[in-house]
Structures are given as C-alpha cells and as structure tokens.
CSV table of C-alpha atoms in Angstrom, one decimal:
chain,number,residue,atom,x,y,z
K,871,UNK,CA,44.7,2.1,0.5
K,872,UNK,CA,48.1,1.8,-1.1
K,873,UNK,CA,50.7,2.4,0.9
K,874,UNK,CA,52.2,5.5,-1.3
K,875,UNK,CA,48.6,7.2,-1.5
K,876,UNK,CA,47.4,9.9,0.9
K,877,UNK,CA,45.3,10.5,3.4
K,878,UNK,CA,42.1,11.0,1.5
K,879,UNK,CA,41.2,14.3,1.9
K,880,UNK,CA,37.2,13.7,2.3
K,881,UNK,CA,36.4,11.1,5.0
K,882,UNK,CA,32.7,10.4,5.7
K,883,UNK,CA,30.7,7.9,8.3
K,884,UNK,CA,27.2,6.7,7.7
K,885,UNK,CA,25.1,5.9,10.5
K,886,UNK,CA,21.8,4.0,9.2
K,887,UNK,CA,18.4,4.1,10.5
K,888,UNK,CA,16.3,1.5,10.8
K,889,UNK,CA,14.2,1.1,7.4
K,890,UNK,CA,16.7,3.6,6.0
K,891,UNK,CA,15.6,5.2,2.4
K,892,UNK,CA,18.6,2.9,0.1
K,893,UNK,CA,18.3,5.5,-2.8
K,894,UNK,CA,19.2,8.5,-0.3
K,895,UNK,CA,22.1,6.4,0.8
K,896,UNK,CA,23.3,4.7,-2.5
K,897,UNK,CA,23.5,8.4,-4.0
K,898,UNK,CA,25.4,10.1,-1.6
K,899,UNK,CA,27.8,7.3,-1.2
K,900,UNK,CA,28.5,6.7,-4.8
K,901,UNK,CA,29.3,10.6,-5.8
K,902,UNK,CA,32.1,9.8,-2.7
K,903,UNK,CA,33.0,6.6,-4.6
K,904,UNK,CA,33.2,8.2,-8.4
K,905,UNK,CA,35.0,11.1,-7.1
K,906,UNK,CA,37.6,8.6,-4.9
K,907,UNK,CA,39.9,7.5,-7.7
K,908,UNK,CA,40.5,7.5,-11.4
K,909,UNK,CA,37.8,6.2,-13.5
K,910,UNK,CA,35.7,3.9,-12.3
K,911,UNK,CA,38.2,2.2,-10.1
K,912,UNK,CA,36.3,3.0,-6.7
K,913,UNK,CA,39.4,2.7,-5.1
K,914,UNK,CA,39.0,5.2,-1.8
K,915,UNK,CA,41.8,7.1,-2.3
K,916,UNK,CA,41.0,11.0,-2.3
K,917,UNK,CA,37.8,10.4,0.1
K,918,UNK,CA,36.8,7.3,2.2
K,919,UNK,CA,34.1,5.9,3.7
K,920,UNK,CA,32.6,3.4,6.1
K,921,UNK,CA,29.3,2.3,7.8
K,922,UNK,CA,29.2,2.5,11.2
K,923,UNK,CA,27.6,0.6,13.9
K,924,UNK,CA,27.2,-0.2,17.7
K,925,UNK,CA,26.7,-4.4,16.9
K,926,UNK,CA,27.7,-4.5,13.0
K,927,UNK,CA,24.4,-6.2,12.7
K,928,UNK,CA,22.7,-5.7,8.9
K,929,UNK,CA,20.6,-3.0,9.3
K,930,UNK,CA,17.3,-3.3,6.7
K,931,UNK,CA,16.1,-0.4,4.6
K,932,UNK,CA,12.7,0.3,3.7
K,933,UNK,CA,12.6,-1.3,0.7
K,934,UNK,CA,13.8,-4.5,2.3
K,935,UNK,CA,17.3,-4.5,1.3
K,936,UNK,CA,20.2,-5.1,4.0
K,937,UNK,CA,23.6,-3.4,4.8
K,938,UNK,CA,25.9,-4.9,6.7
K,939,UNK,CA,28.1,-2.3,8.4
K,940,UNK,CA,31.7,-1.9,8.0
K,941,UNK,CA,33.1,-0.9,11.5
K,942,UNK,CA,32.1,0.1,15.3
K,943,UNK,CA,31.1,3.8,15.9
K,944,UNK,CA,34.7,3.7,17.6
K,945,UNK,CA,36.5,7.7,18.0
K,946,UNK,CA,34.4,9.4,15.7
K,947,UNK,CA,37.1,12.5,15.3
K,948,UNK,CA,38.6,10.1,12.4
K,949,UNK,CA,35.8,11.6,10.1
K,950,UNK,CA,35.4,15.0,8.6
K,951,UNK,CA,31.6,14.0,8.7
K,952,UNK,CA,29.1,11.7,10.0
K,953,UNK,CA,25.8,11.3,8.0
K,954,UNK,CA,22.6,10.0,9.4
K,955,UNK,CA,20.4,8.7,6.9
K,956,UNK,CA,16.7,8.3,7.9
K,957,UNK,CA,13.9,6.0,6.7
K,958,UNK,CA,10.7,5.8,7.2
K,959,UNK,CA,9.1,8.2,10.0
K,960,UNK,CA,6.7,5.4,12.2
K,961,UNK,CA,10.0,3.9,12.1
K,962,UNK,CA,13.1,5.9,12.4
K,963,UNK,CA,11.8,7.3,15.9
K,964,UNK,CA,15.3,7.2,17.7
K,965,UNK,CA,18.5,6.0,17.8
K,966,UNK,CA,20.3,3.7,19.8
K,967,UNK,CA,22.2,4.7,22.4
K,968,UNK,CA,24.9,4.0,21.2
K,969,UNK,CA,24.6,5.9,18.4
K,970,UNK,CA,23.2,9.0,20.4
K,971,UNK,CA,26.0,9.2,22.4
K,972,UNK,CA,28.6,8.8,18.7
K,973,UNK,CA,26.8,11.7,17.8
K,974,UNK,CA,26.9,13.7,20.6
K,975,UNK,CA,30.7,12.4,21.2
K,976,UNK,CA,31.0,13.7,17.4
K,977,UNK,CA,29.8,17.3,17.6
K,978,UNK,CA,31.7,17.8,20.9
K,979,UNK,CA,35.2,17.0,18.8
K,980,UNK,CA,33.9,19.2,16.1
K,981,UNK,CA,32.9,16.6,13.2
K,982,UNK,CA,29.8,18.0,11.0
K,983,UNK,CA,26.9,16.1,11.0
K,984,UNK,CA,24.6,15.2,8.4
K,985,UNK,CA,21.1,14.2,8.2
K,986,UNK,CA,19.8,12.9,5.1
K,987,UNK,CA,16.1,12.5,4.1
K,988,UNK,CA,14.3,12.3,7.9
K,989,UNK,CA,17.8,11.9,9.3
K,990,UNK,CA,17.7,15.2,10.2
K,991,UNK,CA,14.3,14.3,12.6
K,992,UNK,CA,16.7,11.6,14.5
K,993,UNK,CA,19.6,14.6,14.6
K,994,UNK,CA,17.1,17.0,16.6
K,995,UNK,CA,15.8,14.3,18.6
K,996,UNK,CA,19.1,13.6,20.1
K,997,UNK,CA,19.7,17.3,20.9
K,998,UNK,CA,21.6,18.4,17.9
K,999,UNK,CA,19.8,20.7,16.3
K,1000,UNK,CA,19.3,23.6,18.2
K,1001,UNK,CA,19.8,27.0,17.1
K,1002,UNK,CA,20.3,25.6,13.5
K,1003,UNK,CA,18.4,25.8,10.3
K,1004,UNK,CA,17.8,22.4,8.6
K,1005,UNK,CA,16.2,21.2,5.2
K,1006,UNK,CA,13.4,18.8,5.0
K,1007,UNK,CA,11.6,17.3,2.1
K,1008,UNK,CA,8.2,19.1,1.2
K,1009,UNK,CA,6.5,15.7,1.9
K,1010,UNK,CA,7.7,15.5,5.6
K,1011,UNK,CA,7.2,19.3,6.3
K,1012,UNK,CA,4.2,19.1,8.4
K,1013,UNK,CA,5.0,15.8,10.1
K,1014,UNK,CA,8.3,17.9,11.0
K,1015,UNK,CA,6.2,20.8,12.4
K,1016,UNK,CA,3.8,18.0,14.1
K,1017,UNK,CA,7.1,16.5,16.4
K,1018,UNK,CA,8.9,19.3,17.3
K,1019,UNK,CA,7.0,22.7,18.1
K,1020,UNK,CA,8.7,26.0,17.4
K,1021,UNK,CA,11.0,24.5,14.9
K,1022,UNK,CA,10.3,25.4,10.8
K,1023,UNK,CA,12.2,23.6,8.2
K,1024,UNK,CA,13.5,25.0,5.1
K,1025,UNK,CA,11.2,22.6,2.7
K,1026,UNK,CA,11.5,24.7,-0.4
K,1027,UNK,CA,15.0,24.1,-1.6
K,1028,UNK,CA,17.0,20.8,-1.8
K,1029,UNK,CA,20.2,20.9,1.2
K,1030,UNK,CA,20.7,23.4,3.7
K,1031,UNK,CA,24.5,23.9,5.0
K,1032,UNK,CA,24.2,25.7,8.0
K,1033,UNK,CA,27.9,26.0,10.0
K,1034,UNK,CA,28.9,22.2,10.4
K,1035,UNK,CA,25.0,20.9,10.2
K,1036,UNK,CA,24.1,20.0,6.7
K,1037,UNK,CA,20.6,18.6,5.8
K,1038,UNK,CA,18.9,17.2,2.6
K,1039,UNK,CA,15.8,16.7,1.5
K,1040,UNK,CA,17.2,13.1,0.1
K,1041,UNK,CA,16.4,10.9,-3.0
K,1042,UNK,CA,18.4,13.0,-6.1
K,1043,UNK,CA,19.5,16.1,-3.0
K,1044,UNK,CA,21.8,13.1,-1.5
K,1045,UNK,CA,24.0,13.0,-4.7
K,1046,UNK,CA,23.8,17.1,-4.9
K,1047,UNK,CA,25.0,17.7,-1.2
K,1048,UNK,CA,27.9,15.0,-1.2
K,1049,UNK,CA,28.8,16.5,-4.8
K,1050,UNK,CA,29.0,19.9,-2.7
K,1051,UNK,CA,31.4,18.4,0.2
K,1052,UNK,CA,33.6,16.9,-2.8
K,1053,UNK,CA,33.5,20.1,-4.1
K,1054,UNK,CA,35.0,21.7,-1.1
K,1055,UNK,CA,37.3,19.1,-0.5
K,1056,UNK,CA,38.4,17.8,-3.2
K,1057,UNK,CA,37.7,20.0,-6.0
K,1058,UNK,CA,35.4,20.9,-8.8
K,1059,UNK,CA,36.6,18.7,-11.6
K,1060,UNK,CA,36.1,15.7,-9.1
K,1061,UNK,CA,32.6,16.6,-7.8
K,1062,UNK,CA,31.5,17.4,-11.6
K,1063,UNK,CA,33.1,13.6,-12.7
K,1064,UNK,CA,30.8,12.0,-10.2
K,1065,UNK,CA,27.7,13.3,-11.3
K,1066,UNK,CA,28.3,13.4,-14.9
K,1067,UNK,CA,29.0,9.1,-14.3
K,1068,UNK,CA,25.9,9.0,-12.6
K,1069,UNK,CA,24.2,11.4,-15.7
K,1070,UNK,CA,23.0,14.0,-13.4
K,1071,UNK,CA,23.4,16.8,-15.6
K,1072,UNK,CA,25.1,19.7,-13.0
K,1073,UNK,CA,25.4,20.6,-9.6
K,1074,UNK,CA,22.5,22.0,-8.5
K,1075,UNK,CA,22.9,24.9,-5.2
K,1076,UNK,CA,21.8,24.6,-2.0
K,1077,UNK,CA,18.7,27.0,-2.6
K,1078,UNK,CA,17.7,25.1,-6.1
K,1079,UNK,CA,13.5,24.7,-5.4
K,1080,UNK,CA,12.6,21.5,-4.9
K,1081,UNK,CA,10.4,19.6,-7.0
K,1082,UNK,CA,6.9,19.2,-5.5
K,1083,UNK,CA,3.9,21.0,-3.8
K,1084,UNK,CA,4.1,25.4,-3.4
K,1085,UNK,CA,5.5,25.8,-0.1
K,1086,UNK,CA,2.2,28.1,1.1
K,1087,UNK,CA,-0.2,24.9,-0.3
K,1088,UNK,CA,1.6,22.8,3.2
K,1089,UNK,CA,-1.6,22.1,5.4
K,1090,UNK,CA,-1.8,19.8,8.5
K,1091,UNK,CA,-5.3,18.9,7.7
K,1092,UNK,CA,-5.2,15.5,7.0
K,1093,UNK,CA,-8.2,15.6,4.0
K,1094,UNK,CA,-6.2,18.6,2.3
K,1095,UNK,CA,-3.2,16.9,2.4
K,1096,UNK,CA,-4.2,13.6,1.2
K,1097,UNK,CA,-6.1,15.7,-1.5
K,1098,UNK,CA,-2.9,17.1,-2.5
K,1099,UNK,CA,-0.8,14.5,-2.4
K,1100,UNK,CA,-3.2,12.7,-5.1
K,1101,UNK,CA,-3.0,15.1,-7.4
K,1102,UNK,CA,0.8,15.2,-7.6
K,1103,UNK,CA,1.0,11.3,-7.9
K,1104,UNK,CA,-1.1,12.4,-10.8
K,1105,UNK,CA,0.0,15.1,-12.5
K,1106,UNK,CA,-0.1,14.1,-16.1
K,1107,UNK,CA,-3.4,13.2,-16.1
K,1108,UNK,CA,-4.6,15.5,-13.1
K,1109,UNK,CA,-8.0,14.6,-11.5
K,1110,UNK,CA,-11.0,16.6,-11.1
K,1111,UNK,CA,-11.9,18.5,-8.1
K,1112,UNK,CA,-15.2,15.8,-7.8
K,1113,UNK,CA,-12.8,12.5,-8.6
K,1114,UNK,CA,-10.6,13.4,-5.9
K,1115,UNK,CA,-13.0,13.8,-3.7
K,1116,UNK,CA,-14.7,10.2,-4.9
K,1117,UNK,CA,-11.5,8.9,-4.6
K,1118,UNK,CA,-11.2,10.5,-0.7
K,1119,UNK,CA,-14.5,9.0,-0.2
K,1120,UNK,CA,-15.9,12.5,1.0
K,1121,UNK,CA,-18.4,15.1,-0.5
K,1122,UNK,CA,-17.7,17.2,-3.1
K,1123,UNK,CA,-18.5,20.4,-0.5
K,1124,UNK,CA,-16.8,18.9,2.3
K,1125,UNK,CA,-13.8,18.9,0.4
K,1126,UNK,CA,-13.8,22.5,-0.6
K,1127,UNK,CA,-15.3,23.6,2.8
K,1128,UNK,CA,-11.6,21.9,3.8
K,1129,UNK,CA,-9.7,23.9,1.6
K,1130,UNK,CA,-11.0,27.0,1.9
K,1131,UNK,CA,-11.0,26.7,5.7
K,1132,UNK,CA,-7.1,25.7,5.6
K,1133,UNK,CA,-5.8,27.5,2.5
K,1134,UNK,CA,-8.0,29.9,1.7
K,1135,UNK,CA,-8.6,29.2,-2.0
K,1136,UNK,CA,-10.8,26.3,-3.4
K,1137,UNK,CA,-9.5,23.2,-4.6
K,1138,UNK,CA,-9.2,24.0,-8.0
K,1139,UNK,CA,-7.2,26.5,-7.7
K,1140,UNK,CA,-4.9,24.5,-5.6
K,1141,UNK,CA,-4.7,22.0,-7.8
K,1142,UNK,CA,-3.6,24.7,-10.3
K,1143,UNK,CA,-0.8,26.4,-8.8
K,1144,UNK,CA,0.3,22.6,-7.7
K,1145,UNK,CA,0.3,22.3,-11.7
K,1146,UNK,CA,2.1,25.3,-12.5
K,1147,UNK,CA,4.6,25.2,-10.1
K,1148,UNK,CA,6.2,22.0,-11.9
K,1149,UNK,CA,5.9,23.4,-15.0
K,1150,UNK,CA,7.6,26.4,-13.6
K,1151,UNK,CA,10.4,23.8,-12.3
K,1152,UNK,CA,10.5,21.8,-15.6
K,1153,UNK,CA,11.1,24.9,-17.1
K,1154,UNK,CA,14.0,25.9,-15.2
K,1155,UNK,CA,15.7,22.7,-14.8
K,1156,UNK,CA,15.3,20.6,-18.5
K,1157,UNK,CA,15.2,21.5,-22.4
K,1158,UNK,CA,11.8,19.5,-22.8
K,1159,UNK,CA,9.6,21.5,-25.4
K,1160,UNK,CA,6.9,23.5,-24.2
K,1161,UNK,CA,4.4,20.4,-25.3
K,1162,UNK,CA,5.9,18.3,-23.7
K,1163,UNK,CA,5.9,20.2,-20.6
K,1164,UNK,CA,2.2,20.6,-21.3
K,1165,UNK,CA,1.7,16.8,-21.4
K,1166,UNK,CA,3.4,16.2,-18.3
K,1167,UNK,CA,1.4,18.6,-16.1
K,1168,UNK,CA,-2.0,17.7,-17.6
K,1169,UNK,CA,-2.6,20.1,-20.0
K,1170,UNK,CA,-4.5,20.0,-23.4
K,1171,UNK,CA,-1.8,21.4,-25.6
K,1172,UNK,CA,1.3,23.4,-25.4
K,1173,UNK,CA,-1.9,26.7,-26.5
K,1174,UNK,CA,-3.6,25.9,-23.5
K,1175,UNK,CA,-0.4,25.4,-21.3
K,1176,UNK,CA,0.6,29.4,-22.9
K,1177,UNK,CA,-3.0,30.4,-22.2
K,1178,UNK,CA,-3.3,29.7,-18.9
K,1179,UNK,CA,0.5,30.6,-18.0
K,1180,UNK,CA,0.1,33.8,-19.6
K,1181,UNK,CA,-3.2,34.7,-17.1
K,1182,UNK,CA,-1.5,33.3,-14.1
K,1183,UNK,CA,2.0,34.7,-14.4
K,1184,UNK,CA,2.1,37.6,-16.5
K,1185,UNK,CA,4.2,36.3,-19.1
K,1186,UNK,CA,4.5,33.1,-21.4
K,1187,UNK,CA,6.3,29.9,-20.4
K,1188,UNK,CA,9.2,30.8,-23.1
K,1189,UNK,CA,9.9,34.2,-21.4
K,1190,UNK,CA,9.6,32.8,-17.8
K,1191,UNK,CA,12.3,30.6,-19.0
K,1192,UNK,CA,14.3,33.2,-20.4
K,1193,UNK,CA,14.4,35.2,-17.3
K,1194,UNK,CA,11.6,36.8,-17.2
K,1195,UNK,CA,10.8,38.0,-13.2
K,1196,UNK,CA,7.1,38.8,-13.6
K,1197,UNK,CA,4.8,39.4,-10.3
K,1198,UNK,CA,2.8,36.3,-9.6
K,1199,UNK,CA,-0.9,36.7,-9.8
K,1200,UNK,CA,-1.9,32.6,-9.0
C-alpha cells in the first residue's frame, strides 16, 4: 500500500476449506478487489485482503484448482472479518486446529465471521453458531438438518446477517454479501462499481429468494430428493413423472407412494410448483419475455405458460410481475 494511502477501511481474511467451492471464493474476493481502488487497478487500498493459513500450504478446491495462502492465521483482531469458505460436504468435515482455535480466538476479540457456501457447517461445528440464524443453500438444507439436530437454516433467501455472523448460500450470493459489507464500509457508489464490472446487474437484499426448489418441496427421503433434483437439472425440457422414475430405476407407483408419503402431493404436482417457482423468480429478477420464460421452464408456449399460471396463481405472469400479491392456490 502506498505509503500516503489509508488504512483501508474494509479488511477481510479468508480461511479455505479443503476442496473449497473456487466460484464462492473468486466472487466474494473480487467485489473486495473492484471496489479497492480506481478502475481496475486492484490496488488494496480502501479494503484489503489476505488468505490465511496454519502451514501456507496450497490448499485444493473442488474443482482441482490450488491457492496458495498469503499469511499465518497470526492475531486475527487485524480484520474486520474472517470468512470461511466451504467445499464439498464428505469433505469439508472440520477444521484444523489451528484454524478452530483462529476462529474461536476471532469471535472472542469481536471480528465477524463469515461462512460462505457450507462454510457455515464448519462455523457450527467449531462452536460458533449458537443462538444465531444462518443461511444455507436450498441444495444443502437437509444435509444441514441431517448433522446438526434442532438447528433450521434459512434456505429460502440468498445471505443472512445476523449480529456479527453472516452466512451465504454461495456461488452468485458470495459477490451479493461482500457487495453488502462494501456497502457498509465503504459506500454505495463503490459496492455498486464492483458488481456492475462483474455485470451483475444490482445488489440484490439479504431476503432476495433464492433460485431453486419451493422451500416446503425439502424432503429427506433420499428417492424424493433425487427425483427433484432431476427435474431441476432439467427444467427446460422437464421429464415425465414415468422417465424420472426410469431414470431412478424405480416403479412408476413406488415413486408416487414416495411423494405422497413425504410431501403430500403427487409427483406431478411437485414437479409443477418446482416449475412455477422459477418462472415466478425469472419473473422477478430478468426482462426475458414471457416466451422465453415459457421455454426455459418447459413449457409449450408463452398460452400455455398464461394458462396454467393463471389456474395456479390467480393472476397472469404479466400482473404477478407487475405486483400483483394474489393468494397461491399450487
């Protein structure tokens, strides 16, 4: 830093898991970068950051790339924040020791913490969770609710600042919550620059919806789940009810039997609200026409998208998006 700069007001450490998710990472840290100097300069000027580590060995993420840290976890009151970022759950099971004890050291001398993606699963296993809410990603809710009894996640909206805990649902939520601490710290115009480099549109809030499966759809059944997630790998050309079911290598019955024991509505219909809720969330978030809405969500036409809207919701997919509050009937 030049000598003549200040202190940068936003100050972050990143503590890596093994087989750490690199986009989770890469976003949150460039939104600090962008929003550190002029331009593109990357200079860290109004915020800094480092990776920390016990060895400074490179730690791998899951897609096989490496980081090589910058410093030892050291005092950690010379951040504002510390940020875990998890990886992959069978193998981001703990921390080091080392690490642990940074954290713990951390929270003592005040620092927030942060857990990004299933960072927030190593932050409750080393004790520093309790008595606060925390965001996880609708994909990891019910492995959340499988390790740590008593405990519900927020899975339906994209960070969660709770007091000095904040927790993401990482991927695209990474650049959104550090846009939010550049906000705080170093101002609007700063936080907006970032993401507008990285062509993210706006800041979205802490209880934007995240995209993905209707938060009353979560199941712990493993045949339901897997059913599920097929579909929504699939939206645009959506499978039917018998296909999944080939594809699941299971009867037709069985598979219904499933979801009516666990959800309480056939598959079908499941696979229908699953439908409708990203059309709901496309409709909210982008300017794509109602056809092409249709087309991404597997239906017909833009008529049959209208027609099947209108039944469900009460209204047509132009008024919901106009602000339109009607009672949901799916």
């Amino acid at each position: 830093m030049p000598e003549n700069d200040p202190a940068p007001g936003l100050r972050v450490g990143f503590i890596l898991a093994r087989r750490f998710t690199l986009s989770a990472f890469a976003n949150f840290i460039d939104v600090l970068r962008l929003a550190a100097d002029e331009g593109d300069r990357s200079r860290p000027i109004r915020c800094s950051w480092s990776v920390l580590s016990a060895s400074r060995d490179p730690v791998r993420s899951s897609c096989g790339i490496a980081v090589t840290p910058d410093e030892r976890l050291g005092d950690p009151s010379r951040f504002d924040y510390v940020v875990v970022v998890g990886g992959l759950i069978d193998q981001a099971e703990t921390l080091d020791p080392e690490q642990t004890e940074f954290l713990q050291r951390a929270a003592g001398a005040g620092v927030a913490l942060v857990g990004v993606c299933t960072g927030v699963f190593l932050l409750h296993r080393a004790g520093l969770m309790n008595g606060y809410r925390c965001c996880v990603s609708w994909f990891h809710h019910d492995d959340f609710l499988e390790q740590f009894d008593g405990l519900v996640p927020v899975s339906d909206r994209i960070f969660v600042v709770d007091r000095d805990r904040l927790t993401c649902s990482g991927g695209a939520s990474s650049a959104h919550l550090a846009a939010w601490l550049v906000d705080r710290h170093i101002g609007r115009a700063a936080a907006q620059k970032s993401l507008h480099i990285m062509i993210i549109d706006a800041a979205m809030a802490a209880d934007d919806p995240q995209p993905g499966l209707p938060l009353e759809l979560n199941s712990r059944d493993p045949l339901v789940r897997r059913a599920l997630l097929l579909l929504q790998q699939n939206l645009d050309d959506p499978p039917s009810v018998a296909q999944v079911a080939e594809r699941l290598q299971v009867s037709r019955r069985k598979l219904e039997r499933h979801f009516t024991d666990r959800l309480g509505m056939s598959p079908s219909d499941a696979f229908l609200r699953v439908r409708l809720s990203q059309v709901r969330m496309l409709l909210g978030r982008s300017d794509r026409t109602i056809s092409q809405i249709a087309a991404e969500t597997g239906f017909c036409d833009a008529s049959h998208l209208i027609r099947i809207f209108r039944e469900k919701m009460g209204v047509t997919p132009e008024a919901w998006r106009q602000g339109a509050a009607p009672l949901e009937k799916v």
